[in-house]
PDB file of C-alpha atoms in Angstrom:
ATOM      1  CA  MET N   1      14.992 -29.491 -24.045  1.00 48.00           C
ATOM      2  CA  ARG N   2      15.050 -29.502 -20.057  1.00 49.00           C
ATOM      3  CA  CYS N   3      16.753 -25.748 -20.415  1.00 41.00           C
ATOM      4  CA  SER N   4      13.581 -24.814 -22.269  1.00 43.00           C
ATOM      5  CA  LEU N   5      11.094 -26.675 -19.930  1.00 37.00           C
ATOM      6  CA  VAL N   6      12.880 -24.747 -17.201  1.00 38.00           C
ATOM      7  CA  LEU N   7      12.128 -21.603 -19.225  1.00 34.00           C
ATOM      8  CA  VAL N   8       9.036 -21.351 -19.921  1.00 37.00           C
ATOM      9  CA  VAL N   9       7.762 -22.624 -16.037  1.00 36.00           C
ATOM     10  CA  VAL N  10      10.155 -20.077 -14.425  1.00 37.00           C
ATOM     11  CA  PHE N  11       8.091 -17.527 -17.391  1.00 36.00           C
ATOM     12  CA  PHE N  12       4.296 -18.587 -16.461  1.00 37.00           C
ATOM     13  CA  VAL N  13       5.545 -18.568 -12.448  1.00 38.00           C
ATOM     14  CA  ALA N  14       7.379 -15.121 -12.654  1.00 40.00           C
ATOM     15  CA  ASP N  15       4.121 -13.762 -14.529  1.00 43.00           C
ATOM     16  CA  VAL N  16       1.323 -14.852 -12.000  1.00 45.00           C
ATOM     17  CA  PRO N  17       0.837 -12.272  -9.638  1.00 49.00           C
ATOM     18  CA  ALA N  18       1.762 -13.110  -5.420  1.00 52.00           C
ATOM     19  CA  ALA N  19      -0.873 -13.373  -3.090  1.00 55.00           C
ATOM     20  CA  ASP N  20       0.441 -10.888  -1.629  1.00 66.00           C
ATOM     21  CA  GLU N  21       0.097  -8.384  -4.696  1.00 84.00           C
ATOM     22  CA  ALA N  22      -3.642  -9.335  -4.893  1.00 90.00           C
ATOM     23  CA  PRO N  23      -6.302  -6.679  -3.433  1.00 95.00           C
ATOM     24  CA  LYS N  24      -7.660  -7.382  -0.231  1.00 96.00           C
ATOM     25  CA  ALA N  25     -11.660  -6.583   0.416  1.00 96.00           C
ATOM     26  CA  SER N  26     -13.639  -6.676   3.930  1.00 96.00           C
ATOM     27  CA  ALA N  27     -16.541  -5.213   5.012  1.00 96.00           C
ATOM     28  CA  THR N  28     -18.513  -4.390   7.731  1.00 96.00           C
ATOM     29  CA  ARG N  29     -22.443  -4.471   8.100  1.00 94.00           C
ATOM     30  CA  ASP N  30     -24.990  -4.385  10.652  1.00 94.00           C
ATOM     31  CA  GLY N  31     -21.738  -3.785  13.199  1.00 94.00           C
ATOM     32  CA  LYS N  32     -21.042  -7.675  12.109  1.00 95.00           C
ATOM     33  CA  LYS N  33     -17.590  -8.328   9.853  1.00 96.00           C
ATOM     34  CA  CYS N  34     -18.043  -9.694   6.539  1.00 96.00           C
ATOM     35  CA  LYS N  35     -15.549 -11.685   4.105  1.00 94.00           C
ATOM     36  CA  PHE N  36     -15.892 -11.561   0.418  1.00 96.00           C
ATOM     37  CA  PRO N  37     -15.113 -14.471  -1.784  1.00 95.00           C
ATOM     38  CA  GLU N  38     -11.615 -14.222  -3.090  1.00 93.00           C
ATOM     39  CA  LYS N  39     -12.485 -14.974  -6.828  1.00 94.00           C
ATOM     40  CA  GLY N  40     -14.952 -12.066  -6.934  1.00 95.00           C
ATOM     41  CA  VAL N  41     -12.517  -9.496  -5.448  1.00 96.00           C
ATOM     42  CA  ALA N  42     -11.229  -8.202  -9.008  1.00 95.00           C
ATOM     43  CA  ALA N  43     -14.999  -7.678 -10.065  1.00 96.00           C
ATOM     44  CA  GLY N  44     -15.794  -6.027  -6.439  1.00 96.00           C
ATOM     45  CA  VAL N  45     -12.785  -3.882  -6.900  1.00 97.00           C
ATOM     46  CA  GLU N  46     -13.560  -2.801 -10.798  1.00 96.00           C
ATOM     47  CA  ALA N  47     -17.279  -2.305  -9.780  1.00 96.00           C
ATOM     48  CA  THR N  48     -16.326  -0.300  -6.544  1.00 97.00           C
ATOM     49  CA  THR N  49     -13.809   1.797  -8.663  1.00 96.00           C
ATOM     50  CA  ALA N  50     -16.327   2.692 -11.366  1.00 96.00           C
ATOM     51  CA  LEU N  51     -18.449   4.265  -8.335  1.00 97.00           C
ATOM     52  CA  LEU N  52     -15.868   6.002  -7.339  1.00 97.00           C
ATOM     53  CA  GLU N  53     -15.224   7.812 -10.703  1.00 97.00           C
ATOM     54  CA  THR N  54     -18.438   9.363 -10.591  1.00 96.00           C
ATOM     55  CA  CYS N  55     -17.987  11.386  -7.778  1.00 96.00           C
ATOM     56  CA  ARG N  56     -18.016  14.754  -8.201  1.00 94.00           C
ATOM     57  CA  ASP N  57     -17.012  16.534  -4.980  1.00 95.00           C
ATOM     58  CA  LYS N  58     -13.823  16.000  -3.377  1.00 95.00           C
ATOM     59  CA  ALA N  59     -12.308  17.391  -0.246  1.00 96.00           C
ATOM     60  CA  ALA N  60      -8.985  17.178   1.920  1.00 97.00           C
ATOM     61  CA  GLY N  61      -9.667  14.263   4.992  1.00 97.00           C
ATOM     62  CA  THR N  62      -7.891  13.517   7.861  1.00 97.00           C
ATOM     63  CA  ALA N  63      -6.153   9.882   9.377  1.00 96.00           C
ATOM     64  CA  ASP N  64      -9.214  10.447  12.028  1.00 97.00           C
ATOM     65  CA  ASP N  65     -11.706  11.036   9.317  1.00 97.00           C
ATOM     66  CA  MET N  66     -10.289   7.302   7.940  1.00 96.00           C
ATOM     67  CA  LYS N  67     -10.390   5.439  10.892  1.00 97.00           C
ATOM     68  CA  LYS N  68     -14.145   6.407  11.772  1.00 97.00           C
ATOM     69  CA  ALA N  69     -15.068   5.266   8.653  1.00 97.00           C
ATOM     70  CA  ARG N  70     -13.424   2.173   8.953  1.00 97.00           C
ATOM     71  CA  ASP N  71     -15.114   1.731  12.488  1.00 97.00           C
ATOM     72  CA  GLY N  72     -18.841   1.788  11.287  1.00 96.00           C
ATOM     73  CA  ASP N  73     -20.947   0.151   8.437  1.00 97.00           C
ATOM     74  CA  HIS N  74     -18.545   0.009   5.184  1.00 97.00           C
ATOM     75  CA  VAL N  75     -16.379  -1.503   2.637  1.00 97.00           C
ATOM     76  CA  ARG N  76     -12.958  -1.308   2.487  1.00 98.00           C
ATOM     77  CA  LEU N  77     -10.316  -2.163  -0.217  1.00 98.00           C
ATOM     78  CA  VAL N  78      -6.164  -2.547   0.555  1.00 97.00           C
ATOM     79  CA  PHE N  79      -4.166  -2.275  -2.793  1.00 97.00           C
ATOM     80  CA  ALA N  80      -0.284  -3.900  -2.043  1.00 95.00           C
ATOM     81  CA  LYS N  81       0.198  -1.280  -5.107  1.00 96.00           C
ATOM     82  CA  PRO N  82      -1.836   1.551  -5.316  1.00 96.00           C
ATOM     83  CA  VAL N  83      -4.072   1.831  -8.045  1.00 96.00           C
ATOM     84  CA  ALA N  84      -4.514   4.881 -10.546  1.00 96.00           C
ATOM     85  CA  VAL N  85      -8.331   6.498 -10.536  1.00 97.00           C
ATOM     86  CA  MET N  86      -9.815   9.697 -11.900  1.00 96.00           C
ATOM     87  CA  VAL N  87     -12.025  11.611  -9.773  1.00 95.00           C
ATOM     88  CA  GLY N  88     -13.012  14.463 -11.953  1.00 90.00           C
ATOM     89  CA  ASP N  89      -9.953  15.732 -13.119  1.00 90.00           C
ATOM     90  CA  MET N  90      -7.659  14.511 -10.275  1.00 92.00           C
ATOM     91  CA  LYS N  91      -5.963  11.657 -11.023  1.00 96.00           C
ATOM     92  CA  LEU N  92      -5.254   9.450  -7.651  1.00 96.00           C
ATOM     93  CA  GLU N  93      -2.801   6.589  -6.744  1.00 97.00           C
ATOM     94  CA  VAL N  94      -4.744   4.784  -3.771  1.00 98.00           C
ATOM     95  CA  SER N  95      -3.798   2.367  -1.663  1.00 98.00           C
ATOM     96  CA  GLU N  96      -6.602   2.127   0.311  1.00 98.00           C
ATOM     97  CA  LEU N  97     -10.744   2.976  -0.266  1.00 98.00           C
ATOM     98  CA  VAL N  98     -13.127   3.276   2.665  1.00 98.00           C
ATOM     99  CA  LEU N  99     -17.185   3.406   1.482  1.00 97.00           C
ATOM    100  CA  THR N 100     -19.112   4.191   4.363  1.00 97.00           C
ATOM    101  CA  LEU N 101     -22.141   2.503   4.104  1.00 95.00           C
ATOM    102  CA  PRO N 102     -25.308   2.371   3.764  1.00 93.00           C
ATOM    103  CA  LEU N 103     -25.069   4.213   0.281  1.00 91.00           C
ATOM    104  CA  ASN N 104     -27.764   6.673   0.326  1.00 89.00           C
ATOM    105  CA  THR N 105     -25.255   8.347   2.510  1.00 90.00           C
ATOM    106  CA  GLY N 106     -22.403   6.934   1.594  1.00 90.00           C
ATOM    107  CA  VAL N 107     -18.875   8.470   1.323  1.00 96.00           C
ATOM    108  CA  PHE N 108     -15.473   7.273  -0.258  1.00 98.00           C
ATOM    109  CA  TRP N 109     -12.615   7.889   2.213  1.00 98.00           C
ATOM    110  CA  LEU N 110      -9.095   7.449   0.090  1.00 98.00           C
ATOM    111  CA  ARG N 111      -5.511   6.753   1.341  1.00 98.00           C
ATOM    112  CA  ALA N 112      -3.491   8.430  -1.478  1.00 96.00           C
ATOM    113  CA  GLY N 113       0.074   8.588  -0.681  1.00 95.00           C
ATOM    114  CA  ASP N 114      -0.015  10.400   3.378  1.00 95.00           C
ATOM    115  CA  LYS N 115      -2.791  12.431   1.751  1.00 96.00           C
ATOM    116  CA  VAL N 116      -6.678  11.577   3.004  1.00 98.00           C
ATOM    117  CA  ILE N 117      -9.317  12.461   0.355  1.00 98.00           C
ATOM    118  CA  ARG N 118     -13.177  12.358   0.726  1.00 98.00           C
ATOM    119  CA  CYS N 119     -15.376  11.792  -2.243  1.00 97.00           C
ATOM    120  CA  THR N 120     -19.340  12.296  -2.386  1.00 95.00           C
ATOM    121  CA  LYS N 121     -21.781  12.195  -4.898  1.00 94.00           C
ATOM    122  CA  TYR N 122     -21.410   9.397  -7.040  1.00 94.00           C
ATOM    123  CA  ARG N 123     -23.593   8.662  -9.861  1.00 92.00           C
ATOM    124  CA  PHE N 124     -26.568   6.259  -8.390  1.00 88.00           C
ATOM    125  CA  GLU N 125     -27.287   5.046 -11.699  1.00 88.00           C
ATOM    126  CA  LYS N 126     -23.651   3.079 -11.146  1.00 88.00           C
ATOM    127  CA  GLU N 127     -24.596   1.356  -8.213  1.00 94.00           C
ATOM    128  CA  GLU N 128     -25.762  -1.570  -9.231  1.00 94.00           C
ATOM    129  CA  ASP N 129     -22.542  -3.759 -10.191  1.00 95.00           C
ATOM    130  CA  PHE N 130     -21.356  -2.755  -6.599  1.00 96.00           C
ATOM    131  CA  LEU N 131     -24.330  -3.951  -5.144  1.00 94.00           C
ATOM    132  CA  ALA N 132     -23.921  -7.004  -6.479  1.00 95.00           C
ATOM    133  CA  TRP N 133     -20.706  -7.443  -5.612  1.00 96.00           C
ATOM    134  CA  CYS N 134     -21.224  -6.137  -2.281  1.00 93.00           C
ATOM    135  CA  TYR N 135     -24.086  -8.611  -1.300  1.00 90.00           C
ATOM    136  CA  THR N 136     -21.655 -11.631  -1.831  1.00 95.00           C
ATOM    137  CA  ALA N 137     -19.599 -10.725   0.975  1.00 94.00           C
ATOM    138  CA  THR N 138     -21.233 -13.384   4.452  1.00 94.00           C
ATOM    139  CA  ARG N 139     -20.480 -12.885   7.793  1.00 91.00           C
ATOM    140  CA  ALA N 140     -16.855 -13.678   9.184  1.00 85.00           C
ATOM    141  CA  ASP N 141     -18.396 -15.098  12.479  1.00 75.00           C
TER     142      ASP N 141
END
């Protein structure tokens, strides 16, 4: 009986993702750092990638472009394990995503392997879920 209990406990512990594997979400609004509630990050990832996948335009970017995007107002997602997304006809394994704000001029900057990719011209009707999540962020200071 003890052996069965140990196996069940080991099974459940092995099935739970480590905290290090959870996506990290952060933002900067009006020049101030913001944080998201941990329990809502999964929904934020879903809403953000759904918006990203509607982009109709993509181009190559640089590490400097990504840094510049992180220096301004933005939402940033960092994945311990790359996440697969479809942008147009291209499947990308994304380890970092930065969406510049405000949304009316927003650009997605993606880190996929050693490449930086710029994605734009998303469908505005897909913003609703993203915005609902985005405004759950609170000032970090």
